[in-house]
Short mmCIF file of C-alpha atoms in Angstrom, two decimals:
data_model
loop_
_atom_site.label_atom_id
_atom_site.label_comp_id
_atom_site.label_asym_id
_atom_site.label_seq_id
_atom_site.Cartn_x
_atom_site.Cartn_y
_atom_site.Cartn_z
CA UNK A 196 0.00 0.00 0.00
CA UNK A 197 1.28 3.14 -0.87
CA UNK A 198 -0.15 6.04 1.54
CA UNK A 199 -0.94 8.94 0.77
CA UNK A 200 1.40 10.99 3.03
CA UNK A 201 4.05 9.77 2.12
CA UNK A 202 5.23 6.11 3.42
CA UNK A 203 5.08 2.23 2.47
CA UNK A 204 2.80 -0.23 4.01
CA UNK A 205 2.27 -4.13 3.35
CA UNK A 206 -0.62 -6.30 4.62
CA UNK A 207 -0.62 -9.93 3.79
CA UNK A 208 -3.58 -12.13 4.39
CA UNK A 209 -4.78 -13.70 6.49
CA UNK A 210 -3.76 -11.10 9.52
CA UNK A 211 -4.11 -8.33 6.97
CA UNK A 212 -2.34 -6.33 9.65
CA UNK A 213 -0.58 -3.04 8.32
CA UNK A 214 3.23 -3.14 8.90
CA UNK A 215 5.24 -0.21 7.73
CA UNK A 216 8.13 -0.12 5.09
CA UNK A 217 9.56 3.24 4.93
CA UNK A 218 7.56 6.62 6.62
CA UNK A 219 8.55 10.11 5.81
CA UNK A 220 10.41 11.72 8.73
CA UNK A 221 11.17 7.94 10.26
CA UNK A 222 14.40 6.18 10.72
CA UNK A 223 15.84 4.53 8.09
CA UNK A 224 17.20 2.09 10.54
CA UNK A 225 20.50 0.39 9.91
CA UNK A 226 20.58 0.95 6.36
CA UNK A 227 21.59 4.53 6.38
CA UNK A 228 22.79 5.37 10.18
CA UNK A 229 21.20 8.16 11.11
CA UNK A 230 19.16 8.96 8.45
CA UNK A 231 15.57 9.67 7.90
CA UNK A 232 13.41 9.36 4.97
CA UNK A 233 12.60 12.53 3.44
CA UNK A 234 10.87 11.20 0.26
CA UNK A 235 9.08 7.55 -0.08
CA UNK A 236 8.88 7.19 -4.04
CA UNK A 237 6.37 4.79 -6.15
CA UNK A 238 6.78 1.07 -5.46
CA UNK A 239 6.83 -0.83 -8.23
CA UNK A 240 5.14 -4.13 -9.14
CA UNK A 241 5.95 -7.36 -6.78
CA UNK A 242 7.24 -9.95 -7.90
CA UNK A 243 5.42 -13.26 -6.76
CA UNK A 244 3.79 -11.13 -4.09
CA UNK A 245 7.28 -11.05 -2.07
CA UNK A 246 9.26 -8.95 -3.79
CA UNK A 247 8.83 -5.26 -4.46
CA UNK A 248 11.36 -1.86 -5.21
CA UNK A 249 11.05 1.58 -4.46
CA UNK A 250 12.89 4.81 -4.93
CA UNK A 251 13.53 6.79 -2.20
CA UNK A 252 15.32 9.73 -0.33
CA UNK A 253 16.90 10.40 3.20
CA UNK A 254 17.94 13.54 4.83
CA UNK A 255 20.47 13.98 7.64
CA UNK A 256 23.88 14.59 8.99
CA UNK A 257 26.40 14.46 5.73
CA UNK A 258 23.44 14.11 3.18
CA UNK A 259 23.36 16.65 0.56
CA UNK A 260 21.76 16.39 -2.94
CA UNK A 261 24.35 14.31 -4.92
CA UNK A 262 24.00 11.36 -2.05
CA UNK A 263 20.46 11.35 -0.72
CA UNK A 264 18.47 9.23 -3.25
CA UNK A 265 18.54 5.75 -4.00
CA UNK A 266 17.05 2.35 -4.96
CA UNK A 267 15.36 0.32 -2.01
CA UNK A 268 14.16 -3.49 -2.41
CA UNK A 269 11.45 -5.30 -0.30
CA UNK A 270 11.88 -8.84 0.50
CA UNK A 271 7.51 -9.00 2.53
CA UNK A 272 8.65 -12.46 3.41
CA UNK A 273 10.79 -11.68 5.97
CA UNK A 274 9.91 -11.63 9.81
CA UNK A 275 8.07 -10.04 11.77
CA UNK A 276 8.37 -7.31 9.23
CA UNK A 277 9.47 -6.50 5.63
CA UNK A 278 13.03 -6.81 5.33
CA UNK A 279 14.59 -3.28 3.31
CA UNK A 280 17.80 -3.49 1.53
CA UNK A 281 19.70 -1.25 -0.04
CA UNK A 282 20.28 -1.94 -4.05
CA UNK A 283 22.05 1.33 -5.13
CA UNK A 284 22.54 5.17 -3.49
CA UNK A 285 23.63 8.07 -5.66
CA UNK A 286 27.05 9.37 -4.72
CA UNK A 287 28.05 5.35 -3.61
CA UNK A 288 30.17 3.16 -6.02
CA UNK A 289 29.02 1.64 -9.33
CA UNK A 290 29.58 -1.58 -10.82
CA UNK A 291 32.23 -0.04 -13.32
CA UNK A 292 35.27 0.78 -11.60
CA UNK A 293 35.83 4.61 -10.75
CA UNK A 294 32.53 5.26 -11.08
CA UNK A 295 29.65 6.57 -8.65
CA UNK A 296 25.83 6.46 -9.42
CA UNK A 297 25.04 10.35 -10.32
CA UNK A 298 21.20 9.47 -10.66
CA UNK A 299 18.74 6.85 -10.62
CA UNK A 300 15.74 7.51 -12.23
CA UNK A 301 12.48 6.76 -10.61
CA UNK A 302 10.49 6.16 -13.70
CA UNK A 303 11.81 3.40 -14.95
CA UNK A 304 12.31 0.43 -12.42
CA UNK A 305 8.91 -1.21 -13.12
CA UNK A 306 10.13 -5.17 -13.43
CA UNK A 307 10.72 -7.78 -10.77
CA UNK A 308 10.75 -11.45 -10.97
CA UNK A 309 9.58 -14.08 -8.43
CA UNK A 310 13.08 -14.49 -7.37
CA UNK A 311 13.53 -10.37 -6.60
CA UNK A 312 15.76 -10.03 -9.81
CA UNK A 313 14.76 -6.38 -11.32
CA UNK A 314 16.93 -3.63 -13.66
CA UNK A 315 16.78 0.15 -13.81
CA UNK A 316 17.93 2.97 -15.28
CA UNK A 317 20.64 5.39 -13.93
CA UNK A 318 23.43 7.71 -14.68
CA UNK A 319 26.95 7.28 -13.56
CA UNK A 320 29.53 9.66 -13.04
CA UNK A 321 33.83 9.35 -13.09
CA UNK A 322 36.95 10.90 -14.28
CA UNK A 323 36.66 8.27 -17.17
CA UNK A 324 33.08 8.27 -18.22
CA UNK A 325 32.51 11.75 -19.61
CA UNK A 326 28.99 13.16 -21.05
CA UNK A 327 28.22 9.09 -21.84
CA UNK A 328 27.01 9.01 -18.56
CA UNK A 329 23.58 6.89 -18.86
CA UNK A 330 23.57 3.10 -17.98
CA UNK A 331 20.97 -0.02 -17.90
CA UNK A 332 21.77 -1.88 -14.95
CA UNK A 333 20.53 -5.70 -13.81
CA UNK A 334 20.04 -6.11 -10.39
CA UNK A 335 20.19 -10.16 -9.71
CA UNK A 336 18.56 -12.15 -6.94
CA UNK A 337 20.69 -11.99 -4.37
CA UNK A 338 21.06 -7.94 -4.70
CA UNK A 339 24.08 -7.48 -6.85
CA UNK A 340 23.71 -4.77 -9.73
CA UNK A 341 25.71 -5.31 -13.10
CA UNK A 342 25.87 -2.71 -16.21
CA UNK A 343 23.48 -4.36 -19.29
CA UNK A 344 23.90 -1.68 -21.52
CA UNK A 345 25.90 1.47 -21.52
CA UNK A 346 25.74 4.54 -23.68
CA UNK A 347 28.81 4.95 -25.38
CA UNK A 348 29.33 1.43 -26.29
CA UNK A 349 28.56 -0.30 -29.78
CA UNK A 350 25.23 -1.97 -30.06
CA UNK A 351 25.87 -5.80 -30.64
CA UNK A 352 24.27 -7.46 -33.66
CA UNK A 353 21.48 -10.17 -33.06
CA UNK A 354 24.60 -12.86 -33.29
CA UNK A 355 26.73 -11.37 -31.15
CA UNK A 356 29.26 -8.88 -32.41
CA UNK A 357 28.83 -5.07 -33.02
CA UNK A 358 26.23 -3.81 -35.68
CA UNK A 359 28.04 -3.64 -39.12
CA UNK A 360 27.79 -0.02 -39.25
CA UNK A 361 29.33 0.48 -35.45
CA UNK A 362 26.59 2.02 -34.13
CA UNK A 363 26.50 2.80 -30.26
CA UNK A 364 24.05 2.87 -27.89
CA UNK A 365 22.62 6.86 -27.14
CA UNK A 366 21.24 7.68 -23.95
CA UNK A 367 17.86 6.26 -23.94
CA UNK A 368 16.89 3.37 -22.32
CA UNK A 369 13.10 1.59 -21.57
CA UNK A 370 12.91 -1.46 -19.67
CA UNK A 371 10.26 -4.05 -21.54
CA UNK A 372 10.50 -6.64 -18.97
CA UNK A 373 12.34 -9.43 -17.12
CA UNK A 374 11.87 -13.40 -16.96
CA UNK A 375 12.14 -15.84 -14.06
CA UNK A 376 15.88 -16.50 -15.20
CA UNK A 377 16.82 -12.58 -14.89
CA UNK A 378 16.87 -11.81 -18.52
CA UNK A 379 15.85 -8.89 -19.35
CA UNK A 380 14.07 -7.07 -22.89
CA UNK A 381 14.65 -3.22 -23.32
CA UNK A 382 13.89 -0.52 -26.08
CA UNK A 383 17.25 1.34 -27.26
CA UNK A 384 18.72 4.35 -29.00
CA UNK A 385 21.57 4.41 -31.14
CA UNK A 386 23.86 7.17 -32.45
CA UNK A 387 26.58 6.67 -35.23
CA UNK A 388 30.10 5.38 -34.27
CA UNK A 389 30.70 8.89 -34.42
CA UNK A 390 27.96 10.31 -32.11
CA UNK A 391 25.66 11.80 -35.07
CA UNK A 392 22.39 10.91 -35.72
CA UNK A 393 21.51 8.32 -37.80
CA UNK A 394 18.22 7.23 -39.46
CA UNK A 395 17.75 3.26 -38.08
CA UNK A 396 18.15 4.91 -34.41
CA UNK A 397 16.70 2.18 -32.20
CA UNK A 398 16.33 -1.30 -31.37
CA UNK A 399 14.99 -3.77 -29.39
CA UNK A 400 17.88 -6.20 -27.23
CA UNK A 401 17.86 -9.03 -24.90
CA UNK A 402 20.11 -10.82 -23.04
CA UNK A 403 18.30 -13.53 -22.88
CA UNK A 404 20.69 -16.29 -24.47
CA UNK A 405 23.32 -15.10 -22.32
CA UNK A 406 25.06 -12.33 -24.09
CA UNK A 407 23.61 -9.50 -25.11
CA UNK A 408 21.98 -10.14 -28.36
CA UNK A 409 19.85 -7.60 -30.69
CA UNK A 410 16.21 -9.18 -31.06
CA UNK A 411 15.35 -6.04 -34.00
CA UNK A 412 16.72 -2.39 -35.23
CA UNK A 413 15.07 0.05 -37.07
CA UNK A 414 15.27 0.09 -40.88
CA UNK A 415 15.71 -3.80 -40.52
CA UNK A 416 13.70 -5.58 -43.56
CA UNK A 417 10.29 -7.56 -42.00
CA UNK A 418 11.35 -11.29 -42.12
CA UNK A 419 10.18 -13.56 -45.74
CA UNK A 420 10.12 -9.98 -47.13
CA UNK A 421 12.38 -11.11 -50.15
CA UNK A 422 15.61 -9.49 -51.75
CA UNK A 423 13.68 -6.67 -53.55
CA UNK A 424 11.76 -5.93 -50.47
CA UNK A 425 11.23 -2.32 -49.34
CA UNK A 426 8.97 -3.04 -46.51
CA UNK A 427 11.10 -2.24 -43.31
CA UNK A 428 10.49 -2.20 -39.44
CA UNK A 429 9.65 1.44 -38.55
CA UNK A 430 8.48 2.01 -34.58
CA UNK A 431 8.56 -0.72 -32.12
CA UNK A 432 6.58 -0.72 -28.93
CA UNK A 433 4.63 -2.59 -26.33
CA UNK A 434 7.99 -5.29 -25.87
CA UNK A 435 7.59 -8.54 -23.66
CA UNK A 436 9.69 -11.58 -22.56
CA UNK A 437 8.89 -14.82 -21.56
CA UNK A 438 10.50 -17.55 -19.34
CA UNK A 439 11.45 -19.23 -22.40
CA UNK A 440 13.22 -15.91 -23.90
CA UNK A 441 10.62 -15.36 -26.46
CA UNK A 442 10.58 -11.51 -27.39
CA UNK A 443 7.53 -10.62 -28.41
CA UNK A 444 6.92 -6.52 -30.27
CA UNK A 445 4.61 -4.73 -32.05
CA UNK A 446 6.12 -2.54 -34.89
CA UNK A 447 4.73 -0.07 -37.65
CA UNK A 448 6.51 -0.95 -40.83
CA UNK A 449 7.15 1.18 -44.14
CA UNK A 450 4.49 0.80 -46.64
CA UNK A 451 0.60 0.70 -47.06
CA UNK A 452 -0.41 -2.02 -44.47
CA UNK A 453 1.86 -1.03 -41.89
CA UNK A 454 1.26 -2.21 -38.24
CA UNK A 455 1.42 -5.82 -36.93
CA UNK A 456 3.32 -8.04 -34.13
CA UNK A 457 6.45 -10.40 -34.33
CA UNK A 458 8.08 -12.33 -32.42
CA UNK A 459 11.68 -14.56 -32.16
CA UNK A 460 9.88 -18.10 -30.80
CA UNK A 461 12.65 -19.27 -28.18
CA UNK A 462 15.47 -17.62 -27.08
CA UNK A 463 17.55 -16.38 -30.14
CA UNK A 464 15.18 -17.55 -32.52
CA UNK A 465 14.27 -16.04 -35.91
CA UNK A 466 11.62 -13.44 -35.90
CA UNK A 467 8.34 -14.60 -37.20
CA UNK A 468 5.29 -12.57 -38.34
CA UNK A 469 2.01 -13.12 -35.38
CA UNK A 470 -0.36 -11.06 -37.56
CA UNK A 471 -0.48 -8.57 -39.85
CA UNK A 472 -3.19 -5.39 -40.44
CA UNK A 473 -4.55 -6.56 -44.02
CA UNK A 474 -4.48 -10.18 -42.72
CA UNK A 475 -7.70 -12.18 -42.92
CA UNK A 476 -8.68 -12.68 -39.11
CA UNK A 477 -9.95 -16.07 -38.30
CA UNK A 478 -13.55 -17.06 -36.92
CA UNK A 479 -15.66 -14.57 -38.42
CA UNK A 480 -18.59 -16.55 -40.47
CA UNK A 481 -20.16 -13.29 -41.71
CA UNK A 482 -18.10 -12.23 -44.12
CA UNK A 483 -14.06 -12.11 -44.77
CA UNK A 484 -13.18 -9.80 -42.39
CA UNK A 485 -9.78 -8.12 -42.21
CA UNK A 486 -7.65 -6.84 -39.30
CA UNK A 487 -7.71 -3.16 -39.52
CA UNK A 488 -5.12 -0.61 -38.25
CA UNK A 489 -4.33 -0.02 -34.48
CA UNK A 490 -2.51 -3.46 -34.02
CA UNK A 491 0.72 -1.46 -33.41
CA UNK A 492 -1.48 0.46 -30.75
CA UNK A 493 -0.58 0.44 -27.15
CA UNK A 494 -4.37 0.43 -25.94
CA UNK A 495 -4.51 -2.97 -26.82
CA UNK A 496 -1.66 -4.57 -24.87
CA UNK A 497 -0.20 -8.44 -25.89
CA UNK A 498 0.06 -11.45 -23.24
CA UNK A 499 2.50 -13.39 -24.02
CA UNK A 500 2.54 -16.73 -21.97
CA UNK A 501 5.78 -18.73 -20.74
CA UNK A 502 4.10 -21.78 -23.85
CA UNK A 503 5.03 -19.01 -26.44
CA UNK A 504 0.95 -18.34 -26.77
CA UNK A 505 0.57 -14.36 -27.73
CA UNK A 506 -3.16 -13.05 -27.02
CA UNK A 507 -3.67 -9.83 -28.42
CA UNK A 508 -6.87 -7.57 -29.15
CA UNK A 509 -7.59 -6.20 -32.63
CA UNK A 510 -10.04 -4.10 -34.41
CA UNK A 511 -12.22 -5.77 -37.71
CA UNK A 512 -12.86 -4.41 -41.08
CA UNK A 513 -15.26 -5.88 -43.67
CA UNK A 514 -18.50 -5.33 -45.28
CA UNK A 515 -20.52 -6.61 -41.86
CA UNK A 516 -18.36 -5.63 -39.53
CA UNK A 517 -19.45 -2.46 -37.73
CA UNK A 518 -19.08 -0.48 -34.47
CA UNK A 519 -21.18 -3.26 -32.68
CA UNK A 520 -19.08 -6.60 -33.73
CA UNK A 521 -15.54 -4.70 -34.91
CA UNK A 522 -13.39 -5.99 -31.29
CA UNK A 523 -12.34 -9.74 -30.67
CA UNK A 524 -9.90 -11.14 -28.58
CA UNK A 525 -7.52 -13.96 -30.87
CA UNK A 526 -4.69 -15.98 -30.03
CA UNK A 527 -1.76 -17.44 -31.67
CA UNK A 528 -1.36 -20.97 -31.04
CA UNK A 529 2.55 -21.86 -31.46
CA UNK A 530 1.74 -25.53 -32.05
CA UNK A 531 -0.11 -24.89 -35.02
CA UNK A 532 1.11 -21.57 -36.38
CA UNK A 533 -2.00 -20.04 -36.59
CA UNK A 534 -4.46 -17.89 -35.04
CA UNK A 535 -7.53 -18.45 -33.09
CA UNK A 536 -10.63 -16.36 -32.55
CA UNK A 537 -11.21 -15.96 -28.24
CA UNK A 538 -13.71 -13.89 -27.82
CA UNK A 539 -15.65 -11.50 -30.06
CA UNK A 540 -18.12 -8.76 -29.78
CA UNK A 541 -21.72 -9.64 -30.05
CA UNK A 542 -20.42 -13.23 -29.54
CA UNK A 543 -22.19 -15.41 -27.30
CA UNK A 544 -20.26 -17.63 -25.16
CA UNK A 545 -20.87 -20.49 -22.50
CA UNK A 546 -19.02 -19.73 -19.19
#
């Protein structure tokens, strides 16, 4: 529970007794000596209802503004309250060596796993970094924080070594999720090898078959597209990852029928079309109905399941399809390849 005054509190049935995590104007306890917490930031989603992170800040003796923020994790399985731990303090060492976190952003630690493993996005300062300050940092299950992805640094390929045209990673990074194994999906920017802009500027990666691996760039041609092909990937949102390291993304793409979702089926595998706007959409009897535009819209999110099953919602064109019967709910089935028709509007169902 996050209250409204500023503070943390869990409950867990059955007591459902409130125990406090971190008040403003309280002790910080042990973690910070003589500290108190002058900020209690938004807690992020748990992870198998044990785990959860916040961002926070402390005042007191020898705190100033470069030192007084940092990344908090709650283990609500401890006894007889919530244990708090310390993942990360501005000011304090960073994983590289010489280097101090310089900021941690509070808007974009929003994954945990069952097992407490999370990642977020920070700034890092040092006599050897420069103005390529920003940083994607892991944080594994037993605490420890590691750098994914650094700006500065070329962008690796989807088999391994740097993009062909040396691109390197900017200073944008946005966490798309995390698995039970700690591997993590995120959106990036890119620069030239040179620091200017260039026109394929971001990408999806994952590290989820150990290395860091590119899962798609912009500018990339759409897979079975053919030599002659102009049709490439344009804007990619809405990323997930599964247990099994499935990536799943919807992208706009150049050309006339432009939006759809793809995936790479296992970890590392090729990318593979889900469904296309234009594409026929299975289980409508009324006519031949078509998927219209939106599917690259982030209103309608995608589940993707640890069996590599994507559910997605999508909007219906076709000469009887109107306002009344135009939304359905389909799924892709990876044991067949194909799609299958959930639920429907104006459908009638047997629950």
């Amino acid at each position: 529970i996050q209250g409204p005054l500023g503070g943390l509190w869990y409950s867990a049935a059955p007591a459902l007794a409130l125990q406090s995590i971190a008040v403003e104007a309280t002790p910080v306890g042990s973690l910070i000596s003589g500290a108190t917490w002058s900020v209690v930031g938004q807690r992020y989603p748990w992870g198998a209802d044990r785990w959860g992170y916040f961002r926070g800040r402390v005042a007191g003796s020898g705190i100033t503004s470069d030192n007084d923020a940092g990344l908090f994790r709650i283990d609500s399985s401890a006894t007889p309250v919530p244990l708090v731990t310390l993942i990360a303090r501005e000011g304090e060492a960073a994983p590289e060596a010489q280097t101090s976190y310089s900021l941690i952003h509070d808007s974009n630690v929003q994954v945990c796993n069952g097992a407490g493993a999370s990642a977020f996005v920070g700034r890092v300062a040092g006599d050897s970094v420069g103005i390529a300050d920003a940083r994607l940092f892991s944080v594994d299950a037993a605490g420890s924080v590691a750098v994914l992805a650094a700006e500065g640094a070329h962008a690796p390929s989807a088999t391994g070594p740097s993009l062909a045209d040396l691109a390197r990673f900017s200073n944008r990074f946005v966490i798309g999720g995390i698995n039970a194994s700690g591997h993590v999906v995120f959106e990036a920017a890119l620069t030239a090898d040179d620091g200017q802009p260039i026109q394929a500027n971001e990408g999806i990666w994952t590290d989820a078959s150990g290395a860091l691996r590119m899962v798609v760039r912009r500018g990339q041609a759409i897979p079975d597209c053919g030599a002659s092909c102009s049709e490439l990937f344009e804007n990619v949102s809405e990323i997930a990852i599964n247990d099994n390291g499935t990536v799943v993304f919807r992208a706009s793409v150049t050309g006339s029928t432009n939006e759809g979702i793809w995936a790479n089926l296992g970890s590392g595998g090729a990318l593979s079309q889900i469904v296309r706007e234009g594409d026929e959409a299975p289980g409508v009897s009324e006519c031949a109905a078509t998927f219209a535009s939106g599917l690259s819209s982030t209103s309608a999110r995608i589940v993707l399941a640890d069996s590599d099953e994507i559910v997605f919602q999508a909007t219906l064109e076709g000469t009887c399809i109107d306002t009344t019967n135009d939304q359905g709910i389909w799924r892709y089935n990876p044991s067949s390849g194909q799609l299958e028709l959930l639920l429907r509007d104006s459908g009638v169902y047997t629950v």
